[in-house]
């Protein structure tokens, strides 16, 4: 079973190397790795090219695009794996066994979609956990009340992607939430939860940086309304699901420091 991993990148010279190395370190043998760079104007492409001869570096694309979701869609259209997942250019895998664990769930359950847990970490100190995202088990009704799994832990069969559609590029921030609502609420898929940490994610991306919070709110409300939901209540409930993640991370730090 081949797994395609897609990394979209734009001006991430400081972090893209660690992202790539965490893919190359995976112990699963059949990985196709696609990097879609949006014509970075820093040193990102030079860092990426440094790994070009590695066996798993299947394809590198560098050209202007309309943003992260266009880049992800490009990657999906290029993918040849049976399973497709994302690893953003600020993030890295939690361990070398992540893809092996994910494939095992697909093989043992016949799942269409598998997701797990992740840690948001400080951008400067990736050992410092800021949010502990334990996704919990999927129930369709939970999506109606604002729950969604951590998007970069989601892996999907390529045939399901072809059937259910790609990311809506009209959203600049909320396309991942729209994607998950479509897949987990509007489509009846076989969904499995892998109760393990899969990724570490640096704080400060589009949806976690303070400067974009107003845009995040507006896009999320528009997204929920497009699916026939009320909009604002679901957005508030979505935010409420995240409160325990910050509390748990703070308790972990207090316990560790004490």
Tab-separated table of C-alpha atoms in Angstrom:
chain	number	residue	atom	x	y	z
A	1	UNK	CA	0.000	0.000	0.000
A	2	UNK	CA	1.647	3.224	-1.171
A	3	UNK	CA	1.294	6.417	0.891
A	4	UNK	CA	1.573	9.859	-0.700
A	5	UNK	CA	2.659	12.684	1.590
A	6	UNK	CA	2.189	16.249	0.320
A	7	UNK	CA	4.017	19.278	1.688
A	8	UNK	CA	3.011	22.753	0.523
A	9	UNK	CA	5.665	25.386	1.125
A	10	UNK	CA	6.115	29.132	0.781
A	11	UNK	CA	9.058	30.958	2.354
A	12	UNK	CA	9.819	28.386	5.041
A	13	UNK	CA	13.592	28.083	4.762
A	14	UNK	CA	13.969	27.821	8.560
A	15	UNK	CA	11.623	24.832	8.966
A	16	UNK	CA	11.215	22.941	5.686
A	17	UNK	CA	14.418	20.941	6.238
A	18	UNK	CA	13.111	19.415	9.463
A	19	UNK	CA	9.810	18.633	7.742
A	20	UNK	CA	11.588	16.791	4.928
A	21	UNK	CA	13.907	14.911	7.276
A	22	UNK	CA	10.974	13.654	9.333
A	23	UNK	CA	9.489	12.146	6.160
A	24	UNK	CA	12.781	10.587	5.100
A	25	UNK	CA	13.137	9.076	8.595
A	26	UNK	CA	9.855	7.141	8.380
A	27	UNK	CA	10.298	3.381	8.652
A	28	UNK	CA	7.429	2.593	6.256
A	29	UNK	CA	8.987	1.498	2.925
A	30	UNK	CA	6.472	2.650	0.290
A	31	UNK	CA	6.224	6.448	0.503
A	32	UNK	CA	5.768	8.926	-2.335
A	33	UNK	CA	6.763	12.440	-1.238
A	34	UNK	CA	5.565	15.507	-3.170
A	35	UNK	CA	6.673	19.048	-2.327
A	36	UNK	CA	4.666	21.894	-3.848
A	37	UNK	CA	6.487	25.200	-3.441
A	38	UNK	CA	4.727	28.441	-4.290
A	39	UNK	CA	7.801	30.051	-5.903
A	40	UNK	CA	9.365	30.953	-2.563
A	41	UNK	CA	11.485	34.096	-2.601
A	42	UNK	CA	13.676	33.088	0.336
A	43	UNK	CA	16.084	30.127	0.489
A	44	UNK	CA	13.341	27.461	0.771
A	45	UNK	CA	13.872	25.985	-2.677
A	46	UNK	CA	17.607	25.632	-2.121
A	47	UNK	CA	16.920	23.734	1.105
A	48	UNK	CA	14.420	21.508	-0.705
A	49	UNK	CA	16.834	20.859	-3.608
A	50	UNK	CA	19.446	19.720	-1.104
A	51	UNK	CA	17.343	16.552	-0.611
A	52	UNK	CA	16.474	16.072	-4.278
A	53	UNK	CA	18.468	12.863	-4.739
A	54	UNK	CA	16.740	11.046	-1.893
A	55	UNK	CA	14.702	8.038	-3.006
A	56	UNK	CA	11.410	9.241	-1.533
A	57	UNK	CA	11.637	12.753	-3.002
A	58	UNK	CA	9.315	11.839	-5.826
A	59	UNK	CA	8.524	15.274	-7.223
A	60	UNK	CA	9.313	18.916	-6.490
A	61	UNK	CA	7.117	21.602	-8.051
A	62	UNK	CA	7.993	25.289	-7.661
A	63	UNK	CA	5.730	27.822	-9.324
A	64	UNK	CA	3.454	30.707	-8.309
A	65	UNK	CA	0.081	29.671	-6.917
A	66	UNK	CA	-2.968	31.150	-5.243
A	67	UNK	CA	-2.130	29.880	-1.770
A	68	UNK	CA	-1.803	26.763	0.328
A	69	UNK	CA	-5.025	25.060	-0.771
A	70	UNK	CA	-4.239	25.421	-4.462
A	71	UNK	CA	-0.850	23.876	-3.716
A	72	UNK	CA	-2.454	20.987	-1.819
A	73	UNK	CA	-4.898	20.358	-4.667
A	74	UNK	CA	-1.977	20.277	-7.107
A	75	UNK	CA	-0.341	17.668	-4.927
A	76	UNK	CA	-3.462	15.531	-4.711
A	77	UNK	CA	-3.834	15.625	-8.495
A	78	UNK	CA	-0.229	14.399	-8.812
A	79	UNK	CA	-0.570	11.711	-6.141
A	80	UNK	CA	-0.379	8.037	-7.087
A	81	UNK	CA	-0.534	6.556	-3.579
A	82	UNK	CA	-3.398	4.469	-2.244
A	83	UNK	CA	-3.511	6.775	0.801
A	84	UNK	CA	-2.894	10.527	0.815
A	85	UNK	CA	-1.896	12.759	3.740
A	86	UNK	CA	-0.406	16.193	4.375
A	87	UNK	CA	2.608	17.431	6.292
A	88	UNK	CA	2.859	21.221	6.350
A	89	UNK	CA	6.220	22.977	6.024
A	90	UNK	CA	6.190	24.177	9.667
A	91	UNK	CA	5.462	20.683	10.993
A	92	UNK	CA	7.188	17.349	11.455
A	93	UNK	CA	6.232	13.780	12.315
A	94	UNK	CA	6.101	12.818	15.966
A	95	UNK	CA	8.087	9.612	15.447
A	96	UNK	CA	9.581	7.480	12.631
A	97	UNK	CA	6.697	5.009	13.013
A	98	UNK	CA	3.781	7.317	12.164
A	99	UNK	CA	3.100	6.132	8.615
A	100	UNK	CA	3.536	2.474	9.595
A	101	UNK	CA	0.922	2.930	12.334
A	102	UNK	CA	-1.488	4.699	9.982
A	103	UNK	CA	-1.205	2.024	7.275
A	104	UNK	CA	-1.788	-0.684	9.872
A	105	UNK	CA	-5.136	0.897	10.788
A	106	UNK	CA	-6.185	1.108	7.129
A	107	UNK	CA	-5.242	-2.535	6.554
A	108	UNK	CA	-6.869	-3.860	9.725
A	109	UNK	CA	-10.147	-1.936	9.472
A	110	UNK	CA	-10.767	-1.150	5.800
A	111	UNK	CA	-11.127	2.522	6.752
A	112	UNK	CA	-11.722	5.301	4.241
A	113	UNK	CA	-10.229	7.936	6.560
A	114	UNK	CA	-7.873	7.698	9.545
A	115	UNK	CA	-6.919	10.514	11.933
A	116	UNK	CA	-5.017	10.868	15.200
A	117	UNK	CA	-3.585	13.308	17.744
A	118	UNK	CA	-1.042	16.098	17.522
A	119	UNK	CA	0.890	18.641	19.536
A	120	UNK	CA	1.087	22.360	18.868
A	121	UNK	CA	4.528	23.484	19.984
A	122	UNK	CA	6.324	26.768	20.485
A	123	UNK	CA	7.848	27.954	17.209
A	124	UNK	CA	11.247	28.583	18.804
A	125	UNK	CA	11.251	25.652	21.247
A	126	UNK	CA	9.567	22.607	19.723
A	127	UNK	CA	9.867	20.686	23.002
A	128	UNK	CA	7.494	23.182	24.643
A	129	UNK	CA	3.897	22.030	24.130
A	130	UNK	CA	1.355	24.847	23.768
A	131	UNK	CA	-1.704	22.784	22.830
A	132	UNK	CA	-2.267	19.080	23.343
A	133	UNK	CA	-4.774	18.065	20.672
A	134	UNK	CA	-6.207	14.666	21.567
A	135	UNK	CA	-8.883	14.336	18.904
A	136	UNK	CA	-11.042	11.640	20.496
A	137	UNK	CA	-13.379	9.255	18.745
A	138	UNK	CA	-15.413	10.293	15.737
A	139	UNK	CA	-19.155	10.657	15.978
A	140	UNK	CA	-21.070	12.343	13.179
A	141	UNK	CA	-23.202	14.382	15.596
A	142	UNK	CA	-20.055	15.917	17.099
A	143	UNK	CA	-19.251	17.595	13.777
A	144	UNK	CA	-22.634	19.354	13.945
A	145	UNK	CA	-21.528	20.743	17.320
A	146	UNK	CA	-18.190	22.144	16.169
A	147	UNK	CA	-15.896	19.134	16.670
A	148	UNK	CA	-13.273	18.362	14.035
A	149	UNK	CA	-10.126	16.220	14.174
A	150	UNK	CA	-6.702	17.795	13.764
A	151	UNK	CA	-6.482	18.339	10.023
A	152	UNK	CA	-2.787	17.410	9.457
A	153	UNK	CA	-3.385	14.019	11.095
A	154	UNK	CA	-6.037	13.065	8.524
A	155	UNK	CA	-5.174	10.399	5.933
A	156	UNK	CA	-7.641	9.417	3.214
A	157	UNK	CA	-7.849	6.799	0.485
A	158	UNK	CA	-7.151	8.428	-2.865
A	159	UNK	CA	-10.259	6.849	-4.393
A	160	UNK	CA	-12.335	8.618	-1.710
A	161	UNK	CA	-10.669	11.949	-2.535
A	162	UNK	CA	-11.550	11.419	-6.184
A	163	UNK	CA	-15.160	10.725	-5.220
A	164	UNK	CA	-15.727	13.396	-2.562
A	165	UNK	CA	-13.728	16.290	-3.994
A	166	UNK	CA	-10.749	18.472	-3.201
A	167	UNK	CA	-10.207	21.653	-1.166
A	168	UNK	CA	-12.365	24.709	-1.887
A	169	UNK	CA	-9.855	27.355	-2.950
A	170	UNK	CA	-12.316	30.201	-2.352
A	171	UNK	CA	-11.362	29.882	1.324
A	172	UNK	CA	-7.910	31.144	2.282
A	173	UNK	CA	-8.023	29.841	5.873
A	174	UNK	CA	-11.126	27.705	6.443
A	175	UNK	CA	-10.800	25.318	3.508
A	176	UNK	CA	-9.475	22.554	5.760
A	177	UNK	CA	-12.525	22.874	8.040
A	178	UNK	CA	-14.854	22.913	5.029
A	179	UNK	CA	-13.087	19.816	3.710
A	180	UNK	CA	-13.515	17.954	7.009
A	181	UNK	CA	-17.181	18.915	7.378
A	182	UNK	CA	-17.860	17.610	3.867
A	183	UNK	CA	-16.028	14.351	4.500
A	184	UNK	CA	-17.154	13.681	8.074
A	185	UNK	CA	-20.711	15.070	8.039
A	186	UNK	CA	-21.992	15.043	4.468
A	187	UNK	CA	-20.411	11.767	3.348
A	188	UNK	CA	-20.918	8.415	5.055
A	189	UNK	CA	-17.343	7.190	5.273
A	190	UNK	CA	-15.711	4.537	7.388
A	191	UNK	CA	-13.688	6.645	9.830
A	192	UNK	CA	-11.127	5.290	12.307
A	193	UNK	CA	-9.328	7.043	15.149
A	194	UNK	CA	-5.668	6.235	15.827
A	195	UNK	CA	-5.091	7.249	19.447
A	196	UNK	CA	-1.449	8.207	18.987
A	197	UNK	CA	0.464	11.434	18.418
A	198	UNK	CA	1.225	11.835	14.724
A	199	UNK	CA	2.591	15.363	14.265
A	200	UNK	CA	4.182	18.292	16.018
A	201	UNK	CA	3.008	21.650	14.663
A	202	UNK	CA	4.594	25.044	15.253
A	203	UNK	CA	2.246	27.754	16.464
A	204	UNK	CA	1.914	30.789	14.220
A	205	UNK	CA	0.339	29.456	11.027
A	206	UNK	CA	-2.679	30.891	9.233
A	207	UNK	CA	-5.212	29.653	11.777
A	208	UNK	CA	-3.110	30.037	14.950
A	209	UNK	CA	-1.545	33.473	14.450
A	210	UNK	CA	-3.334	36.336	16.183
A	211	UNK	CA	-3.221	38.669	13.173
A	212	UNK	CA	-5.623	36.469	11.213
A	213	UNK	CA	-8.219	35.753	13.899
A	214	UNK	CA	-10.827	38.083	12.391
A	215	UNK	CA	-10.489	36.402	9.024
A	216	UNK	CA	-10.608	32.971	10.678
A	217	UNK	CA	-13.906	33.888	12.369
A	218	UNK	CA	-15.490	35.261	9.171
A	219	UNK	CA	-14.434	32.327	7.023
A	220	UNK	CA	-15.507	29.705	9.565
A	221	UNK	CA	-18.952	31.287	9.929
A	222	UNK	CA	-19.339	31.466	6.137
A	223	UNK	CA	-18.159	27.877	5.841
A	224	UNK	CA	-20.657	26.542	8.390
A	225	UNK	CA	-23.520	28.459	6.794
A	226	UNK	CA	-22.619	27.009	3.400
A	227	UNK	CA	-23.363	23.563	4.861
A	228	UNK	CA	-26.772	24.625	6.173
A	229	UNK	CA	-25.591	25.193	9.763
A	230	UNK	CA	-26.349	28.355	11.744
A	231	UNK	CA	-22.768	29.582	11.595
A	232	UNK	CA	-21.927	31.505	14.756
A	233	UNK	CA	-23.010	28.806	17.282
A	234	UNK	CA	-20.921	26.164	15.516
A	235	UNK	CA	-17.926	28.500	15.425
A	236	UNK	CA	-18.264	29.163	19.167
A	237	UNK	CA	-18.576	25.445	19.862
A	238	UNK	CA	-15.544	24.766	17.664
A	239	UNK	CA	-13.558	27.184	19.812
A	240	UNK	CA	-14.877	25.576	23.003
A	241	UNK	CA	-13.588	22.150	21.948
A	242	UNK	CA	-10.059	23.630	21.961
A	243	UNK	CA	-10.069	25.026	25.522
A	244	UNK	CA	-9.110	21.698	27.169
A	245	UNK	CA	-6.125	21.446	24.789
A	246	UNK	CA	-4.545	24.608	26.235
A	247	UNK	CA	-5.400	23.621	29.813
A	248	UNK	CA	-3.904	20.162	29.403
A	249	UNK	CA	-0.739	21.567	27.831
A	250	UNK	CA	-0.333	24.027	30.717
A	251	UNK	CA	-0.806	21.243	33.282
A	252	UNK	CA	1.783	19.115	31.450
A	253	UNK	CA	4.299	21.976	31.592
A	254	UNK	CA	3.558	22.659	35.267
A	255	UNK	CA	3.965	18.985	36.157
A	256	UNK	CA	7.165	18.714	34.129
A	257	UNK	CA	8.677	21.900	35.602
A	258	UNK	CA	7.603	20.982	39.134
